[in-house]
CSV table of N, CA and C in Angstrom, one decimal:
chain,number,residue,atom,x,y,z
S,1,MET,N,-39.4,-29.1,5.1
S,1,MET,CA,-38.8,-28.9,6.5
S,1,MET,C,-37.3,-29.2,6.5
S,2,ARG,N,-36.6,-28.4,7.1
S,2,ARG,CA,-35.1,-28.6,7.2
S,2,ARG,C,-34.7,-29.5,8.3
S,3,SER,N,-33.7,-30.2,8.1
S,3,SER,CA,-33.2,-31.1,9.1
S,3,SER,C,-32.3,-30.3,10.0
S,4,LYS,N,-32.0,-30.9,11.2
S,4,LYS,CA,-31.1,-30.2,12.1
S,4,LYS,C,-29.7,-30.0,11.5
S,5,PHE,N,-29.3,-30.9,10.7
S,5,PHE,CA,-28.0,-30.8,10.0
S,5,PHE,C,-27.9,-29.7,9.0
S,6,GLN,N,-29.0,-29.4,8.3
S,6,GLN,CA,-29.0,-28.3,7.4
S,6,GLN,C,-29.0,-27.0,8.1
S,7,ILE,N,-29.7,-26.9,9.2
S,7,ILE,CA,-29.7,-25.6,10.0
S,7,ILE,C,-28.4,-25.4,10.6
S,8,SER,N,-27.8,-26.5,11.2
S,8,SER,CA,-26.5,-26.4,11.8
S,8,SER,C,-25.4,-26.0,10.7
S,9,GLY,N,-25.5,-26.6,9.5
S,9,GLY,CA,-24.6,-26.2,8.5
S,9,GLY,C,-24.7,-24.8,8.0
S,10,LEU,N,-25.9,-24.3,8.0
S,10,LEU,CA,-26.2,-22.9,7.6
S,10,LEU,C,-25.6,-22.0,8.7
S,11,ALA,N,-25.8,-22.3,10.0
S,11,ALA,CA,-25.3,-21.5,11.1
S,11,ALA,C,-23.8,-21.5,11.1
S,12,ILE,N,-23.2,-22.7,10.9
S,12,ILE,CA,-21.7,-22.7,10.8
S,12,ILE,C,-21.2,-21.9,9.6
S,13,GLY,N,-21.9,-22.0,8.5
S,13,GLY,CA,-21.5,-21.2,7.3
S,13,GLY,C,-21.5,-19.7,7.6
S,14,LEU,N,-22.6,-19.3,8.2
S,14,LEU,CA,-22.8,-17.8,8.6
S,14,LEU,C,-21.7,-17.4,9.6
S,15,ILE,N,-21.4,-18.2,10.5
S,15,ILE,CA,-20.4,-17.9,11.5
S,15,ILE,C,-19.0,-17.8,10.8
S,16,ILE,N,-18.7,-18.7,9.9
S,16,ILE,CA,-17.4,-18.6,9.2
S,16,ILE,C,-17.3,-17.4,8.4
S,17,MET,N,-18.4,-17.0,7.7
S,17,MET,CA,-18.4,-15.8,6.9
S,17,MET,C,-18.2,-14.6,7.7
S,18,PHE,N,-18.9,-14.5,8.9
S,18,PHE,CA,-18.7,-13.4,9.8
S,18,PHE,C,-17.2,-13.3,10.3
S,19,LEU,N,-16.6,-14.4,10.6
S,19,LEU,CA,-15.3,-14.4,11.1
S,19,LEU,C,-14.3,-13.9,10.0
S,20,VAL,N,-14.5,-14.4,8.8
S,20,VAL,CA,-13.7,-14.0,7.6
S,20,VAL,C,-13.8,-12.5,7.4
S,21,PHE,N,-15.0,-12.0,7.3
S,21,PHE,CA,-15.2,-10.6,7.1
S,21,PHE,C,-14.7,-9.7,8.2
S,22,SER,N,-14.8,-10.2,9.5
S,22,SER,CA,-14.3,-9.5,10.6
S,22,SER,C,-12.8,-9.4,10.6
S,23,ALA,N,-12.2,-10.6,10.2
S,23,ALA,CA,-10.7,-10.6,10.2
S,23,ALA,C,-10.2,-9.7,9.1
S,24,LYS,N,-10.9,-9.6,7.9
S,24,LYS,CA,-10.4,-8.7,6.9
S,24,LYS,C,-10.6,-7.3,7.3
S,25,THR,N,-11.7,-6.9,7.9
S,25,THR,CA,-11.9,-5.6,8.4
S,25,THR,C,-10.9,-5.2,9.4
S,26,TYR,N,-10.6,-6.1,10.3
S,26,TYR,CA,-9.5,-5.8,11.3
S,26,TYR,C,-8.2,-5.6,10.7
S,27,ALA,N,-7.8,-6.5,9.7
S,27,ALA,CA,-6.6,-6.3,9.0
S,27,ALA,C,-6.5,-5.0,8.3
S,28,GLN,N,-7.6,-4.5,7.7
S,28,GLN,CA,-7.5,-3.2,7.0
S,28,GLN,C,-7.4,-2.1,8.0
S,29,ALA,N,-7.9,-2.2,9.2
S,29,ALA,CA,-7.9,-1.2,10.2
S,29,ALA,C,-6.5,-1.1,10.8
S,30,LYS,N,-5.7,-2.1,10.8
S,30,LYS,CA,-4.4,-2.1,11.4
S,30,LYS,C,-3.5,-1.2,10.7
S,31,PRO,N,-2.6,-0.5,11.4
S,31,PRO,CA,-1.6,0.3,10.7
S,31,PRO,C,-0.7,-0.6,9.9
S,32,TRP,N,-0.2,-0.1,8.8
S,32,TRP,CA,0.7,-0.8,7.9
S,32,TRP,C,2.1,-0.5,8.4
S,33,VAL,N,2.8,-1.4,9.0
S,33,VAL,CA,4.1,-1.1,9.5
S,33,VAL,C,5.1,-2.1,8.9
S,34,ALA,N,6.1,-1.6,8.4
S,34,ALA,CA,7.2,-2.4,7.8
S,34,ALA,C,8.0,-3.1,9.0
S,35,PRO,N,8.5,-4.3,8.7
S,35,PRO,CA,9.4,-4.9,9.8
S,35,PRO,C,10.6,-4.0,10.0
S,36,LYS,N,11.2,-4.1,11.2
S,36,LYS,CA,12.3,-3.3,11.6
S,36,LYS,C,13.5,-3.5,10.6
S,37,GLU,N,13.7,-4.7,10.2
S,37,GLU,CA,14.9,-4.9,9.3
S,37,GLU,C,14.7,-4.2,7.9
S,38,ALA,N,13.4,-4.0,7.5
S,38,ALA,CA,13.1,-3.3,6.3
S,38,ALA,C,13.3,-1.8,6.5
S,39,GLU,N,12.9,-1.3,7.7
S,39,GLU,CA,13.0,0.1,8.0
S,39,GLU,C,14.5,0.6,7.9
S,40,ASN,N,15.4,-0.3,8.2
S,40,ASN,CA,16.8,0.1,8.2
S,40,ASN,C,17.5,0.0,6.9
S,41,VAL,N,16.8,-0.4,5.8
S,41,VAL,CA,17.5,-0.6,4.5
S,41,VAL,C,17.7,0.9,3.9
S,42,LYS,N,18.8,1.1,3.5
S,42,LYS,CA,19.2,2.5,2.9
S,42,LYS,C,18.9,2.5,1.4
S,43,ASN,N,18.4,3.7,1.0
S,43,ASN,CA,18.1,3.9,-0.4
S,43,ASN,C,19.5,4.2,-1.1
S,44,PRO,N,19.9,3.3,-2.0
S,44,PRO,CA,21.1,3.5,-2.8
S,44,PRO,C,21.0,4.7,-3.7
S,45,LEU,N,19.8,5.2,-4.0
S,45,LEU,CA,19.6,6.3,-5.0
S,45,LEU,C,19.2,7.6,-4.2
S,46,SER,N,19.3,7.6,-2.9
S,46,SER,CA,18.9,8.8,-2.1
S,46,SER,C,19.6,10.0,-2.6
S,47,GLY,N,18.8,11.0,-2.8
S,47,GLY,CA,19.3,12.3,-3.3
S,47,GLY,C,19.6,12.4,-4.8
S,48,ASN,N,19.5,11.3,-5.5
S,48,ASN,CA,19.8,11.2,-6.9
S,48,ASN,C,18.5,11.8,-7.7
S,49,VAL,N,18.6,13.0,-8.3
S,49,VAL,CA,17.5,13.6,-9.0
S,49,VAL,C,17.5,13.2,-10.5
S,50,ASN,N,18.5,12.5,-10.9
S,50,ASN,CA,18.6,12.1,-12.4
S,50,ASN,C,17.4,11.3,-12.8
S,51,GLY,N,16.8,10.5,-12.0
S,51,GLY,CA,15.7,9.6,-12.4
S,51,GLY,C,14.4,10.1,-12.1
S,52,LEU,N,14.3,11.4,-11.6
S,52,LEU,CA,12.9,11.9,-11.2
S,52,LEU,C,12.0,12.0,-12.3
S,53,SER,N,12.4,12.4,-13.5
S,53,SER,CA,11.5,12.5,-14.7
S,53,SER,C,10.9,11.1,-15.0
S,54,ASP,N,11.8,10.1,-15.1
S,54,ASP,CA,11.3,8.8,-15.3
S,54,ASP,C,10.4,8.3,-14.2
S,55,ALA,N,10.7,8.6,-13.0
S,55,ALA,CA,9.9,8.2,-11.8
S,55,ALA,C,8.6,8.9,-11.8
S,56,GLN,N,8.5,10.1,-12.3
S,56,GLN,CA,7.2,10.8,-12.3
S,56,GLN,C,6.3,10.1,-13.4
S,57,LYS,N,6.9,9.7,-14.5
S,57,LYS,CA,6.1,9.0,-15.5
S,57,LYS,C,5.6,7.7,-15.0
S,58,LEU,N,6.5,7.0,-14.3
S,58,LEU,CA,6.1,5.7,-13.7
S,58,LEU,C,5.1,5.9,-12.6
S,59,TYR,N,5.2,6.9,-11.8
S,59,TYR,CA,4.2,7.2,-10.8
S,59,TYR,C,2.8,7.5,-11.4
S,60,VAL,N,2.8,8.3,-12.4
S,60,VAL,CA,1.5,8.6,-13.1
S,60,VAL,C,0.9,7.3,-13.6
S,61,SER,N,1.6,6.5,-14.2
S,61,SER,CA,1.0,5.2,-14.8
S,61,SER,C,0.7,4.2,-13.8
S,62,THR,N,1.6,4.1,-12.8
S,62,THR,CA,1.4,3.0,-11.8
S,62,THR,C,0.7,3.4,-10.5
S,63,CYS,N,1.0,4.5,-10.0
S,63,CYS,CA,0.5,4.9,-8.7
S,63,CYS,C,-0.7,5.8,-8.7
S,64,SER,N,-0.8,6.7,-9.7
S,64,SER,CA,-1.8,7.8,-9.6
S,64,SER,C,-3.2,7.3,-9.8
S,65,PRO,N,-3.5,6.2,-10.4
S,65,PRO,CA,-4.9,5.7,-10.4
S,65,PRO,C,-5.5,5.6,-9.0
S,66,CYS,N,-4.7,5.3,-8.0
S,66,CYS,CA,-5.2,5.2,-6.7
S,66,CYS,C,-4.8,6.4,-5.8
S,67,HIS,N,-3.5,6.8,-5.9
S,67,HIS,CA,-3.0,7.8,-5.1
S,67,HIS,C,-3.1,9.2,-5.6
S,68,GLY,N,-3.6,9.3,-6.9
S,68,GLY,CA,-3.8,10.7,-7.5
S,68,GLY,C,-2.5,11.2,-8.0
S,69,ALA,N,-2.6,12.1,-9.0
S,69,ALA,CA,-1.5,12.7,-9.7
S,69,ALA,C,-0.6,13.5,-8.7
S,70,LYS,N,-1.1,14.1,-7.7
S,70,LYS,CA,-0.3,14.8,-6.7
S,70,LYS,C,-0.1,14.0,-5.5
S,71,GLY,N,-0.5,12.7,-5.5
S,71,GLY,CA,-0.2,11.9,-4.3
S,71,GLY,C,-1.1,12.0,-3.1
S,72,LYS,N,-2.2,12.7,-3.3
S,72,LYS,CA,-3.1,12.9,-2.1
S,72,LYS,C,-4.0,11.8,-1.7
S,73,GLY,N,-3.9,10.6,-2.4
S,73,GLY,CA,-4.8,9.5,-2.1
S,73,GLY,C,-6.1,9.7,-2.7
S,74,ASP,N,-6.2,10.5,-3.7
S,74,ASP,CA,-7.5,10.8,-4.3
S,74,ASP,C,-7.6,10.5,-5.8
S,75,GLY,N,-7.0,9.4,-6.2
S,75,GLY,CA,-7.0,9.0,-7.6
S,75,GLY,C,-8.4,8.5,-8.0
S,76,ALA,N,-8.6,8.2,-9.2
S,76,ALA,CA,-9.9,7.8,-9.8
S,76,ALA,C,-10.5,6.6,-9.1
S,77,ALA,N,-9.6,5.6,-8.7
S,77,ALA,CA,-10.0,4.4,-8.1
S,77,ALA,C,-10.1,4.5,-6.6
S,78,ALA,N,-9.7,5.6,-6.0
S,78,ALA,CA,-9.7,5.7,-4.5
S,78,ALA,C,-11.0,5.5,-3.9
S,79,SER,N,-12.1,6.0,-4.5
S,79,SER,CA,-13.4,6.0,-3.8
S,79,SER,C,-13.9,4.6,-3.6
S,80,ALA,N,-13.4,3.7,-4.4
S,80,ALA,CA,-13.9,2.3,-4.3
S,80,ALA,C,-13.0,1.4,-3.4
S,81,LEU,N,-12.0,2.0,-2.9
S,81,LEU,CA,-11.1,1.2,-2.1
S,81,LEU,C,-11.3,1.4,-0.6
S,82,ASN,N,-11.1,0.3,0.1
S,82,ASN,CA,-11.1,0.3,1.6
S,82,ASN,C,-10.0,-0.7,2.1
S,83,PRO,N,-9.0,-0.2,2.7
S,83,PRO,CA,-8.8,1.2,3.2
S,83,PRO,C,-8.4,2.1,2.0
S,84,LYS,N,-8.6,3.4,2.2
S,84,LYS,CA,-8.3,4.4,1.2
S,84,LYS,C,-6.8,4.4,1.0
S,85,PRO,N,-6.4,4.8,-0.2
S,85,PRO,CA,-4.9,4.9,-0.5
S,85,PRO,C,-4.3,5.9,0.3
S,86,ALA,N,-3.0,5.7,0.6
S,86,ALA,CA,-2.3,6.7,1.4
S,86,ALA,C,-2.1,8.0,0.7
S,87,ASP,N,-2.1,9.1,1.5
S,87,ASP,CA,-1.7,10.4,1.0
S,87,ASP,C,-0.2,10.5,1.1
S,88,HIS,N,0.5,10.5,-0.1
S,88,HIS,CA,1.9,10.5,-0.1
S,88,HIS,C,2.5,11.8,0.3
S,89,THR,N,1.7,12.8,0.4
S,89,THR,CA,2.2,14.1,0.9
S,89,THR,C,2.1,14.3,2.4
S,90,SER,N,1.4,13.3,3.0
S,90,SER,CA,1.2,13.4,4.5
S,90,SER,C,2.5,13.2,5.3
S,91,VAL,N,2.4,13.7,6.5
S,91,VAL,CA,3.5,13.5,7.4
S,91,VAL,C,3.7,12.0,7.7
S,92,ALA,N,2.6,11.3,7.8
S,92,ALA,CA,2.7,9.9,8.1
S,92,ALA,C,3.5,9.1,7.1
S,93,VAL,N,3.3,9.4,5.8
S,93,VAL,CA,4.1,8.8,4.7
S,93,VAL,C,5.5,9.4,4.7
S,94,GLN,N,5.6,10.7,4.7
S,94,GLN,CA,6.9,11.3,4.6
S,94,GLN,C,7.8,10.9,5.7
S,95,ASN,N,7.3,10.6,6.9
S,95,ASN,CA,8.1,10.2,8.0
S,95,ASN,C,8.5,8.7,8.0
S,96,GLN,N,8.0,8.0,7.0
S,96,GLN,CA,8.5,6.6,6.8
S,96,GLN,C,9.9,6.6,6.3
S,97,THR,N,10.7,5.6,6.7
S,97,THR,CA,12.0,5.5,6.1
S,97,THR,C,11.9,5.0,4.7
S,98,ASP,N,12.9,5.3,3.9
S,98,ASP,CA,12.9,4.8,2.5
S,98,ASP,C,12.8,3.3,2.5
S,99,GLY,N,13.5,2.7,3.4
S,99,GLY,CA,13.4,1.2,3.5
S,99,GLY,C,12.0,0.7,3.7
S,100,ALA,N,11.3,1.4,4.6
S,100,ALA,CA,9.9,0.9,4.9
S,100,ALA,C,9.0,1.1,3.6
S,101,LEU,N,9.2,2.3,2.9
S,101,LEU,CA,8.4,2.5,1.7
S,101,LEU,C,8.8,1.4,0.7
S,102,PHE,N,10.1,1.1,0.5
S,102,PHE,CA,10.5,0.1,-0.4
S,102,PHE,C,9.8,-1.2,-0.1
S,103,TRP,N,9.8,-1.6,1.2
S,103,TRP,CA,9.2,-2.8,1.6
S,103,TRP,C,7.7,-2.8,1.2
S,104,MET,N,7.0,-1.7,1.5
S,104,MET,CA,5.6,-1.6,1.2
S,104,MET,C,5.3,-1.7,-0.3
S,105,ILE,N,6.1,-1.0,-1.1
S,105,ILE,CA,5.9,-1.1,-2.6
S,105,ILE,C,6.1,-2.5,-3.0
S,106,THR,N,7.1,-3.2,-2.5
S,106,THR,CA,7.5,-4.5,-2.9
S,106,THR,C,6.4,-5.5,-2.5
S,107,GLN,N,6.0,-5.5,-1.2
S,107,GLN,CA,5.0,-6.5,-0.7
S,107,GLN,C,3.6,-6.2,-1.0
S,108,GLY,N,3.1,-5.0,-1.1
S,108,GLY,CA,1.7,-4.7,-1.3
S,108,GLY,C,0.9,-5.1,-0.1
S,109,ARG,N,-0.4,-4.7,-0.1
S,109,ARG,CA,-1.3,-5.1,0.9
S,109,ARG,C,-2.7,-4.7,0.5
S,110,ASN,N,-3.7,-5.6,0.7
S,110,ASN,CA,-5.0,-5.4,0.3
S,110,ASN,C,-5.1,-5.0,-1.2
S,111,ALA,N,-5.7,-3.8,-1.5
S,111,ALA,CA,-5.8,-3.3,-2.9
S,111,ALA,C,-4.5,-2.9,-3.5
S,112,MET,N,-3.5,-2.6,-2.6
S,112,MET,CA,-2.2,-2.2,-3.1
S,112,MET,C,-1.5,-3.4,-3.7
S,113,PRO,N,-1.2,-3.3,-5.0
S,113,PRO,CA,-0.6,-4.5,-5.6
S,113,PRO,C,0.9,-4.7,-5.1
S,114,GLN,N,1.3,-6.0,-5.2
S,114,GLN,CA,2.6,-6.3,-4.9
S,114,GLN,C,3.5,-6.1,-6.1
S,115,TYR,N,4.5,-5.2,-6.0
S,115,TYR,CA,5.3,-4.8,-7.1
S,115,TYR,C,6.7,-5.6,-7.1
S,116,LYS,N,6.8,-6.6,-6.4
S,116,LYS,CA,8.0,-7.4,-6.3
S,116,LYS,C,8.6,-7.8,-7.6
S,117,ALA,N,7.7,-8.3,-8.5
S,117,ALA,CA,8.2,-8.8,-9.8
S,117,ALA,C,7.8,-7.9,-10.9
S,118,ILE,N,7.2,-6.8,-10.6
S,118,ILE,CA,6.7,-5.9,-11.7
S,118,ILE,C,7.7,-4.7,-11.9
S,119,LEU,N,8.2,-4.2,-10.8
S,119,LEU,CA,9.2,-3.1,-10.9
S,119,LEU,C,10.5,-3.6,-10.5
S,120,THR,N,11.5,-3.0,-11.1
S,120,THR,CA,12.9,-3.3,-10.7
S,120,THR,C,13.2,-2.6,-9.3
S,121,ASP,N,14.2,-3.0,-8.7
S,121,ASP,CA,14.6,-2.3,-7.4
S,121,ASP,C,14.9,-0.8,-7.7
S,122,ALA,N,15.6,-0.6,-8.8
S,122,ALA,CA,15.9,0.8,-9.1
S,122,ALA,C,14.7,1.6,-9.3
S,123,GLN,N,13.7,1.1,-10.0
S,123,GLN,CA,12.4,1.8,-10.2
S,123,GLN,C,11.7,2.1,-8.9
S,124,LYS,N,11.7,1.1,-8.0
S,124,LYS,CA,11.1,1.4,-6.6
S,124,LYS,C,11.8,2.5,-5.9
S,125,TRP,N,13.2,2.5,-5.9
S,125,TRP,CA,13.9,3.5,-5.2
S,125,TRP,C,13.7,4.9,-5.9
S,126,GLU,N,13.6,4.9,-7.2
S,126,GLU,CA,13.3,6.2,-7.9
S,126,GLU,C,11.9,6.7,-7.6
S,127,LEU,N,10.9,5.8,-7.5
S,127,LEU,CA,9.6,6.1,-7.0
S,127,LEU,C,9.6,6.8,-5.6
S,128,ILE,N,10.4,6.2,-4.8
S,128,ILE,CA,10.5,6.7,-3.4
S,128,ILE,C,11.1,8.1,-3.4
S,129,ASN,N,12.1,8.3,-4.2
S,129,ASN,CA,12.7,9.7,-4.4
S,129,ASN,C,11.6,10.6,-4.9
S,130,TYR,N,10.8,10.2,-5.9
S,130,TYR,CA,9.7,11.0,-6.4
S,130,TYR,C,8.7,11.3,-5.3
S,131,ILE,N,8.3,10.3,-4.6
S,131,ILE,CA,7.3,10.5,-3.5
S,131,ILE,C,7.8,11.6,-2.5
S,132,ARG,N,9.1,11.6,-2.3
S,132,ARG,CA,9.7,12.6,-1.4
S,132,ARG,C,9.4,14.0,-1.9
S,133,THR,N,9.4,14.1,-3.2
S,133,THR,CA,9.2,15.5,-3.8
S,133,THR,C,7.7,16.0,-3.6
S,134,LEU,N,6.8,15.0,-3.4
S,134,LEU,CA,5.4,15.4,-3.4
S,134,LEU,C,5.1,16.3,-2.1
S,135,SER,N,5.8,16.1,-1.1
S,135,SER,CA,5.5,16.9,0.1
S,135,SER,C,5.9,18.4,-0.1
S,136,LYS,N,6.9,18.6,-1.0
S,136,LYS,CA,7.3,19.9,-1.3
S,136,LYS,C,6.3,20.6,-2.2
S,137,ALA,N,5.6,19.8,-3.0
S,137,ALA,CA,4.6,20.4,-3.9
S,137,ALA,C,3.2,20.4,-3.3
S,138,LYS,N,3.1,20.2,-2.0
S,138,LYS,CA,1.9,20.0,-1.3
S,138,LYS,C,1.0,21.2,-1.3
S,139,LYS,N,1.6,22.4,-1.4
S,139,LYS,CA,0.8,23.7,-1.3
S,139,LYS,C,-0.2,23.9,-2.3
């Protein structure tokens, strides 16, 4: 026979688990918005096509497992992720400022790794330049 303390502890544990999972689900459902100061950061490599070949290779090795080779959010790992990876060809992504994309790549969220210490700033800017080309290849 269980004591009142055991039942209360079980109930409290279940409530805490519910709250944790609810908070995580809510956080995943919230739109991912960069802070205003990040949105205004300018891409120092904007329009520079010299690094696109390297950026494509980096995209394939770093981003395509989740976002797919063409950036559609349909990479091999995408089906297991919640929320689903962004479609880099979409209007929603393409309308983000370079600064916002830089912040997102740097900070990461949920299954999206934080690339703050993994990629150089130049690599992140080159990736953004490459992501911009994906909307043109959308067809």
